Amino acid sequence: MGWLIVAIILLFLLLLDYKWGKKVSKAAVQKKAGVARQSDITLFTTGETLFDDYFAQLEQAKHHIHILFYIVRNDEIGQRFFSLLEQKVNEGVEVRLLVDWVGSFGLPASLRQKSGQFAFANRPALPFFFYKLNERNHRKITVIDGKIGYLGGFNIGKEYIGQDPKFGHWRDYHLKIMGEGVHDLQRQFQEDWTKATGQSFGNSERYFPPLQKGAMKHRFLSTDGKYLEEEFIQLIKRAKQEIIIGTPYFIPSKKIMNALLEAIKRGVQLTIIVPMQADHSFVKEASYPYFRQLLRAGARIYQFYNGFYHTKVIVIDDDICDIGTANFDRRSLFINYEMNCYIYDKPFIQHVKQTIARDIDTSTLLTAEYFRKQTWFQRLKEATATMIAPLL
């Protein structure tokens, strides 16, 4: 009986830590109003094509390389990545590498030392250790010489180039940005670097060089576990004909779910693409209560079976395309640090929609029949997933 009392007390303390820590943390978050920019933007959808371009640009860096990833693996591609950073350090290029403490936990010091200046983002500490353990920097930003930027869903690891047999082909969306928008990526990296290290590299022209406007109008949106919900709701409310959502995890808030149902009622076609297989326990089952409601309302839900689907994309009619680091789940909405890019260029949006159409070609349509055939074990797993959904 004594162990049960201890377990109850421990659970109470963890809940208190989480609730109080979240309240204190979110009270300090300020809304970041993104500025309208114009840049040239390229979309990558496979790790092979992205990293061919990415490593080539790192090779050509002359002054500085600033990188933030959620996950960096100690595998073949990770070692290639660190070897390249070490080469650039030896050439006299400033290299700053920031990785999330939880996402890249266990990264050996022998690799970290090759990257010039290295730091962990969001290292958990007292007070509110349990909450801070969950508050992760999920942004994936690279800035090269203040002129070239990258943002999206890919991290550094073999699974992201399709070399993990568990997942096979890895489908993701990542942007390359050239133009005035790179300044916003640089500023966000600087903010995260200063928070992690207490050091700032300043605002000189070396880091913020004059940049030309590109062809595509866009706006960056950075969130620190707050304000993303209202941004997504505003997107949904703007839709007149169509909403497309691609995400590895579909666990919306109640307000977002209501906004989606209201959009369907006013005649908007909602299409959702999610992976057939899951990369984490319970995340798939946590989406099922929402899928049942949306299917009854008339939504189309597809499960991508050609490998693993990790994209983070929202398309509203032919007007707005959102690509970035945020998943369509409560962790991204209310806990993680994220960065998204709203793109308003119609030809680019059409390109994205054509890419999504090809994703749907290798997906299967989810139907209500699937849920009617669930076993009692599947229903139990779904009930468990629903209880822990905020932390998935």
XYZ file of N, CA and C in Angstrom, residues 36-221:
558
model
N 5.746 41.016 -43.680
C 5.630 40.587 -45.074
C 6.988 40.715 -45.760
N 7.420 39.651 -46.421
C 8.717 39.615 -47.110
C 8.526 39.128 -48.538
N 9.575 39.302 -49.334
C 9.613 38.715 -50.664
C 10.959 38.026 -50.852
N 10.881 36.726 -51.163
C 12.083 35.914 -51.359
C 11.838 34.927 -52.490
N 12.906 34.302 -52.940
C 12.799 33.172 -53.857
C 12.818 31.899 -53.017
N 11.832 31.040 -53.215
C 11.640 29.874 -52.353
C 11.607 28.603 -53.205
N 12.361 27.607 -52.763
C 12.390 26.300 -53.412
C 11.860 25.249 -52.442
N 11.023 24.349 -52.949
C 10.462 23.266 -52.132
C 11.225 21.971 -52.378
N 11.650 21.321 -51.278
C 12.247 19.981 -51.342
C 11.301 19.002 -50.655
N 11.158 17.812 -51.248
C 10.239 16.822 -50.672
C 10.904 15.488 -50.361
N 12.185 15.344 -50.682
C 12.920 14.139 -50.303
C 14.237 14.549 -49.652
N 14.697 13.736 -48.719
C 15.949 14.029 -48.052
C 17.130 13.975 -48.998
N 17.067 13.087 -49.982
C 18.177 12.950 -50.916
C 18.419 14.254 -51.680
N 17.349 14.856 -52.225
C 17.510 16.092 -52.988
C 17.831 17.271 -52.072
N 17.198 17.300 -50.898
C 17.479 18.394 -49.960
C 18.934 18.397 -49.537
N 19.437 17.255 -49.084
C 20.788 17.249 -48.513
C 21.876 17.356 -49.576
N 21.595 16.961 -50.811
C 22.545 17.248 -51.886
C 22.739 18.756 -52.011
N 21.632 19.485 -52.009
C 21.698 20.943 -52.113
C 22.258 21.562 -50.835
N 21.791 21.076 -49.702
C 22.166 21.628 -48.391
C 23.670 21.508 -48.148
N 24.213 20.331 -48.361
C 25.648 20.134 -48.122
C 26.486 20.925 -49.126
N 25.988 21.061 -50.358
C 26.710 21.859 -51.354
C 26.778 23.325 -50.926
N 25.698 23.843 -50.359
C 25.693 25.231 -49.895
C 26.580 25.407 -48.659
N 26.586 24.423 -47.763
C 27.480 24.492 -46.605
C 28.941 24.519 -47.067
N 29.249 23.729 -48.064
C 30.611 23.684 -48.614
C 31.071 25.061 -49.077
N 30.142 25.860 -49.603
C 30.495 27.146 -50.189
C 30.471 28.295 -49.187
N 30.132 28.028 -47.925
C 30.048 29.092 -46.921
C 31.390 29.801 -46.772
N 31.324 31.133 -46.681
C 32.550 31.938 -46.589
C 32.752 32.561 -45.207
N 31.670 32.927 -44.535
C 31.814 33.654 -43.270
C 31.204 32.933 -42.072
N 29.939 32.539 -42.175
C 29.321 31.875 -41.018
C 28.254 30.883 -41.452
N 28.045 29.896 -40.585
C 26.987 28.896 -40.731
C 26.262 28.818 -39.392
N 24.968 29.063 -39.412
C 24.142 28.969 -38.208
C 23.091 27.887 -38.417
N 23.064 26.896 -37.545
C 22.185 25.733 -37.726
C 21.455 25.412 -36.425
N 20.154 25.205 -36.544
C 19.332 24.710 -35.437
C 18.523 23.524 -35.948
N 18.694 22.375 -35.294
C 17.889 21.192 -35.595
C 17.312 20.639 -34.301
N 16.165 19.971 -34.436
C 15.592 19.252 -33.301
C 16.356 17.949 -33.066
N 16.635 17.216 -34.141
C 17.324 15.929 -34.038
C 18.563 15.936 -34.918
N 19.700 15.549 -34.349
C 20.901 15.223 -35.113
C 21.368 13.860 -34.625
N 21.431 12.881 -35.536
C 21.797 11.514 -35.175
C 23.306 11.290 -35.292
N 23.770 10.329 -34.509
C 25.152 9.847 -34.645
C 25.124 8.626 -35.561
N 24.909 8.881 -36.844
C 24.910 7.808 -37.837
C 25.714 8.285 -39.039
N 25.604 7.586 -40.148
C 26.454 7.900 -41.297
C 26.249 9.325 -41.797
N 24.990 9.754 -41.948
C 24.761 11.106 -42.448
C 25.117 12.146 -41.382
N 24.895 11.792 -40.099
C 25.285 12.697 -39.031
C 26.790 12.911 -38.991
N 27.543 11.843 -39.177
C 29.003 11.965 -39.178
C 29.492 12.748 -40.386
N 28.816 12.561 -41.526
C 29.157 13.373 -42.702
C 28.890 14.853 -42.425
N 27.779 15.136 -41.781
C 27.402 16.498 -41.405
C 28.455 17.134 -40.508
N 28.861 16.418 -39.462
C 29.852 16.976 -38.535
C 31.231 17.112 -39.193
N 31.575 16.199 -40.063
C 32.859 16.311 -40.766
C 32.893 17.560 -41.636
N 31.768 17.855 -42.268
C 31.698 19.052 -43.098
C 31.796 20.319 -42.243
N 31.120 20.312 -41.089
C 31.217 21.468 -40.195
C 32.652 21.642 -39.695
N 33.309 20.536 -39.355
C 34.705 20.609 -38.912
C 35.597 21.183 -40.008
N 35.344 20.777 -41.237
C 36.109 21.311 -42.367
C 35.936 22.818 -42.465
N 34.693 23.299 -42.323
C 34.447 24.739 -42.444
C 35.074 25.509 -41.281
N 35.064 24.927 -40.085
C 35.731 25.561 -38.946
C 37.223 25.709 -39.242
N 37.834 24.667 -39.787
C 39.266 24.711 -40.114
C 39.576 25.725 -41.207
N 38.575 26.041 -42.023
C 38.755 27.056 -43.062
C 38.565 28.475 -42.526
N 38.189 28.580 -41.251
C 38.002 29.895 -40.654
C 36.573 30.397 -40.672
N 35.630 29.542 -41.059
C 34.217 29.924 -41.068
C 33.651 29.794 -39.656
N 32.875 30.781 -39.219
C 32.206 30.696 -37.921
C 31.057 29.687 -38.029
N 31.048 28.706 -37.155
C 29.977 27.709 -37.143
C 29.326 27.704 -35.770
N 28.016 27.878 -35.759
C 27.234 27.773 -34.523
C 26.164 26.710 -34.745
N 26.182 25.687 -33.917
C 25.211 24.589 -34.021
C 24.425 24.504 -32.732
N 23.113 24.593 -32.869
C 22.194 24.531 -31.736
C 21.246 23.366 -31.972
N 21.157 22.439 -31.020
C 20.250 21.298 -31.150
C 19.437 21.148 -29.873
N 18.228 20.644 -30.018
C 17.375 20.445 -28.858
C 17.943 19.361 -27.943
N 17.893 19.596 -26.646
C 18.500 18.688 -25.664
C 17.816 17.319 -25.677
N 16.487 17.304 -25.731
C 15.767 16.028 -25.746
C 15.880 15.360 -27.106
N 15.653 16.133 -28.174
C 15.661 15.556 -29.514
C 16.996 14.945 -29.904
N 18.094 15.550 -29.419
C 19.433 15.060 -29.769
C 20.170 14.520 -28.543
N 19.386 14.008 -27.602
C 19.980 13.465 -26.378
C 20.949 12.316 -26.709
N 22.108 12.331 -26.057
C 23.083 11.266 -26.271
C 24.061 11.543 -27.388
N 23.955 12.698 -28.024
C 24.912 13.037 -29.078
C 26.310 13.124 -28.462
N 27.269 12.319 -28.917
C 28.567 12.251 -28.231
C 29.378 13.540 -28.331
N 30.135 13.807 -27.283
C 30.963 15.018 -27.239
C 31.980 15.034 -28.368
N 32.435 13.860 -28.796
C 33.428 13.796 -29.872
C 32.904 14.408 -31.158
N 31.600 14.280 -31.402
C 30.997 14.916 -32.570
C 30.711 16.386 -32.309
N 30.185 16.689 -31.125
C 29.827 18.073 -30.811
C 31.037 18.996 -30.913
N 32.198 18.499 -30.552
C 33.406 19.315 -30.568
C 33.857 19.676 -31.979
N 33.353 18.969 -32.980
C 33.750 19.241 -34.364
C 33.013 20.435 -34.957
N 31.973 20.884 -34.282
C 31.063 21.843 -34.910
C 31.359 23.289 -34.552
N 32.545 23.582 -34.078
C 32.834 24.968 -33.710
C 32.153 25.308 -32.403
N 31.213 26.227 -32.439
C 30.455 26.599 -31.244
C 29.178 25.757 -31.200
N 29.010 25.032 -30.104
C 27.891 24.098 -29.979
C 27.113 24.414 -28.712
N 25.782 24.240 -28.773
C 24.956 24.425 -27.578
C 23.692 23.579 -27.694
N 23.176 23.193 -26.537
C 21.874 22.536 -26.465
C 20.799 23.586 -26.214
N 19.701 23.500 -26.952
C 18.532 24.346 -26.716
C 17.600 23.666 -25.735
N 16.933 24.471 -24.923
C 15.884 23.991 -24.020
C 16.356 22.853 -23.124
N 17.522 23.031 -22.546
C 18.004 22.058 -21.563
C 17.130 22.166 -20.312
N 16.526 21.068 -19.856
C 15.642 21.149 -18.686
C 16.412 21.515 -17.420
N 15.767 22.291 -16.563
C 16.401 22.737 -15.326
C 15.314 23.066 -14.311
N 15.718 23.204 -13.062
C 14.793 23.625 -12.017
C 14.599 25.128 -12.092
N 13.452 25.674 -11.687
C 12.259 24.926 -11.265
C 11.474 24.414 -12.472
N 10.458 23.631 -12.216
C 9.561 23.081 -13.236
C 10.307 22.160 -14.195
N 11.098 21.258 -13.656
C 11.923 20.372 -14.475
C 11.077 19.552 -15.435
N 9.958 18.997 -14.951
C 9.138 18.130 -15.799
C 8.530 18.920 -16.945
N 8.054 20.131 -16.670
C 7.498 20.928 -17.769
C 8.581 21.279 -18.782
N 9.747 21.695 -18.299
C 10.823 22.081 -19.209
C 11.359 20.893 -19.995
N 11.201 19.698 -19.451
C 11.577 18.493 -20.185
C 10.693 18.315 -21.416
N 9.463 18.817 -21.347
C 8.524 18.720 -22.462
C 8.580 19.923 -23.399
N 9.117 21.028 -22.928
C 9.160 22.266 -23.718
C 10.386 22.218 -24.632
N 10.178 21.855 -25.886
C 11.306 21.560 -26.775
C 11.385 22.553 -27.935
N 12.626 22.800 -28.361
C 12.828 23.645 -29.535
C 12.762 22.758 -30.773
N 11.642 22.841 -31.459
C 11.351 21.984 -32.607
C 11.653 22.678 -33.937
N 12.212 23.897 -33.861
C 12.538 24.626 -35.081
C 13.722 23.974 -35.795
N 13.689 24.061 -37.124
C 14.825 23.567 -37.933
C 15.228 24.693 -38.873
N 16.246 25.440 -38.483
C 16.662 26.642 -39.204
C 18.125 26.518 -39.585
N 18.455 26.899 -40.812
C 19.850 27.060 -41.211
C 19.992 28.400 -41.925
N 21.053 29.125 -41.593
C 21.386 30.371 -42.285
C 22.859 30.306 -42.669
N 23.142 30.544 -43.952
C 24.507 30.485 -44.464
C 24.906 31.869 -44.968
N 25.923 32.451 -44.336
C 26.449 33.763 -44.718
C 25.388 34.855 -44.719
N 24.306 34.651 -43.993
C 23.247 35.650 -43.923
C 22.451 35.800 -45.199
N 22.670 34.906 -46.188
C 22.074 35.068 -47.513
C 21.192 33.900 -47.941
N 21.431 32.740 -47.389
C 20.690 31.539 -47.768
C 20.096 30.919 -46.516
N 18.829 30.570 -46.568
C 18.182 29.972 -45.410
C 17.428 28.705 -45.759
N 17.265 27.852 -44.754
C 16.473 26.627 -44.896
C 15.531 26.520 -43.702
N 14.331 25.986 -43.945
C 13.340 25.780 -42.890
C 12.393 24.664 -43.318
N 12.057 23.764 -42.397
C 11.094 22.721 -42.746
C 11.096 21.565 -41.786
N 10.736 20.387 -42.294
C 10.500 19.233 -41.439
C 11.650 18.275 -41.279
N 12.675 18.354 -42.141
C 13.773 17.395 -42.081
C 14.738 17.691 -40.937
N 15.253 16.621 -40.329
C 16.357 16.675 -39.380
C 17.552 15.941 -39.990
N 18.599 15.743 -39.182
C 19.790 15.032 -39.644
C 19.768 13.608 -39.094
N 19.586 12.637 -39.962
C 19.568 11.237 -39.553
C 19.245 10.365 -40.756
N 19.586 9.090 -40.657
C 19.429 8.204 -41.809
C 17.979 8.018 -42.219
N 17.036 8.105 -41.255
C 15.643 7.920 -41.616
C 15.158 9.002 -42.577
N 15.762 10.201 -42.477
C 15.322 11.325 -43.301
C 15.791 11.222 -44.747
N 16.684 10.288 -45.035
C 17.075 10.030 -46.428
C 16.655 8.616 -46.836
N 15.669 8.071 -46.128
C 15.073 6.797 -46.517
C 15.912 5.574 -46.241
N 16.875 5.666 -45.301
C 17.773 4.543 -45.036
C 17.423 3.755 -43.783
N 16.306 4.065 -43.152
C 15.842 3.281 -42.010
C 14.775 2.313 -42.505
N 15.039 1.001 -42.470
C 14.070 0.031 -43.008
C 12.725 0.056 -42.288
N 12.694 0.570 -41.068
C 11.433 0.660 -40.333
C 10.452 1.595 -41.034
N 10.970 2.684 -41.618
C 10.112 3.694 -42.236
C 10.153 3.670 -43.761
N 11.260 3.254 -44.337
C 11.390 3.287 -45.789
C 11.469 4.718 -46.291
N 10.801 4.978 -47.405
C 10.795 6.321 -47.995
C 10.259 7.337 -46.999
N 10.969 8.455 -46.851
C 10.565 9.514 -45.912
C 10.057 10.705 -46.709
N 8.783 11.036 -46.529
C 8.177 12.161 -47.236
C 8.087 13.355 -46.295
N 8.645 14.463 -46.733
C 8.687 15.660 -45.907
C 8.748 16.873 -46.812
N 8.453 18.053 -46.256
C 8.540 19.295 -47.020
C 9.538 20.227 -46.330
N 10.451 20.793 -47.114
C 11.476 21.688 -46.575
C 11.702 22.812 -47.574
N 11.928 24.015 -47.085
C 12.078 25.187 -47.933
C 13.516 25.698 -47.947
N 13.943 26.155 -49.097
C 15.181 26.926 -49.245
C 14.773 28.349 -49.580
N 15.272 29.302 -48.818
C 14.869 30.695 -48.967
C 16.082 31.540 -49.337
N 15.932 32.338 -50.379
C 16.960 33.285 -50.786
C 16.279 34.623 -51.028
N 16.666 35.649 -50.262
C 16.014 36.944 -50.348
C 15.865 37.548 -48.972
N 15.045 38.589 -48.871
C 14.980 39.367 -47.643
C 14.435 38.578 -46.449
N 13.733 37.494 -46.696
C 13.211 36.696 -45.596
C 14.288 36.010 -44.766
N 15.499 35.873 -45.305
C 16.586 35.220 -44.568
C 16.907 35.993 -43.293
N 16.694 37.310 -43.299
C 16.932 38.097 -42.083
C 16.075 37.599 -40.920
N 14.841 37.183 -41.207
C 13.946 36.704 -40.148
C 14.428 35.369 -39.587
N 14.929 34.497 -40.448
C 15.504 33.243 -39.970
C 16.719 33.520 -39.093
N 17.544 34.466 -39.517
C 18.742 34.818 -38.746
C 18.370 35.375 -37.370
N 17.363 36.224 -37.333
C 16.955 36.815 -36.045
C 16.394 35.753 -35.099
N 15.629 34.808 -35.666
C 15.095 33.758 -34.797
C 16.209 32.864 -34.288
N 17.170 32.529 -35.144
C 18.303 31.744 -34.677
C 19.059 32.508 -33.599
N 19.268 33.795 -33.798
C 20.001 34.587 -32.813
C 19.283 34.599 -31.459
N 17.964 34.715 -31.496
C 17.188 34.704 -30.250
C 17.358 33.370 -29.525
N 17.273 32.265 -30.260
C 17.407 30.945 -29.644
C 18.842 30.687 -29.173
N 19.811 31.159 -29.942
C 21.212 30.996 -29.547
C 21.516 31.772 -28.274
N 21.031 32.999 -28.191
C 21.269 33.829 -27.010
C 20.591 33.237 -25.782
N 19.393 32.701 -25.962
C 18.691 32.072 -24.841
C 19.462 30.867 -24.311
N 20.069 30.106 -25.232
C 20.778 28.887 -24.840
C 22.168 29.171 -24.271
N 22.834 30.216 -24.766
C 24.250 30.439 -24.417
C 24.504 31.710 -23.632
N 23.545 32.637 -23.664
C 23.782 33.943 -23.041
C 24.646 34.853 -23.897
N 24.951 34.423 -25.107
C 25.832 35.194 -25.998
C 25.062 35.628 -27.241
N 25.427 36.811 -27.766
C 24.830 37.313 -28.993
C 25.937 37.615 -29.993
N 25.671 37.347 -31.265
C 26.686 37.645 -32.280
C 26.458 39.002 -32.935
N 25.492 39.767 -32.427
C 25.322 41.136 -32.875
C 24.522 41.275 -34.150
N 24.385 42.517 -34.586
C 23.540 42.837 -35.731
C 24.327 43.465 -36.879
N 25.598 43.151 -36.963
C 26.435 43.760 -37.997
C 26.034 43.267 -39.389
N 26.531 43.970 -40.391
C 26.205 43.631 -41.772
C 26.751 42.268 -42.166
N 27.740 41.769 -41.463
C 28.266 40.433 -41.767
C 27.191 39.366 -41.564
N 26.340 39.577 -40.564
C 25.280 38.611 -40.281
C 23.951 39.007 -40.927
N 23.772 40.286 -41.184
C 22.542 40.781 -41.796
C 22.895 41.638 -43.014
N 23.417 41.004 -44.060
C 23.814 41.758 -45.248
C 22.596 42.291 -46.005
N 22.779 43.315 -46.819
C 21.664 43.784 -47.663
C 21.178 42.649 -48.563
N 19.867 42.477 -48.627
C 19.296 41.383 -49.416
C 18.263 41.921 -50.389
N 18.246 41.347 -51.575
C 17.288 41.740 -52.598
C 15.937 41.061 -52.354
N 14.882 41.727 -52.797
C 13.569 41.097 -52.757
C 13.504 39.982 -53.794
N 12.839 38.898 -53.414
C 12.616 37.818 -54.361
C 11.242 37.919 -54.988
N 10.826 36.844 -55.640
C 9.580 36.870 -56.404
C 8.345 36.532 -55.573
N 8.531 35.857 -54.429
C 7.383 35.308 -53.705
C 7.121 36.047 -52.402
N 5.888 36.483 -52.245
C 5.481 37.126 -51.002
C 5.262 36.062 -49.924
N 5.803 36.305 -48.734
C 5.657 35.327 -47.653
C 5.811 36.024 -46.307
N 5.529 35.273 -45.259
C 5.664 35.792 -43.887
C 6.026 34.641 -42.972
N 7.023 34.870 -42.104
C 7.401 33.855 -41.128
C 6.604 34.039 -39.845
N 6.280 32.918 -39.230
C 5.551 32.910 -37.961
C 6.315 32.050 -36.962
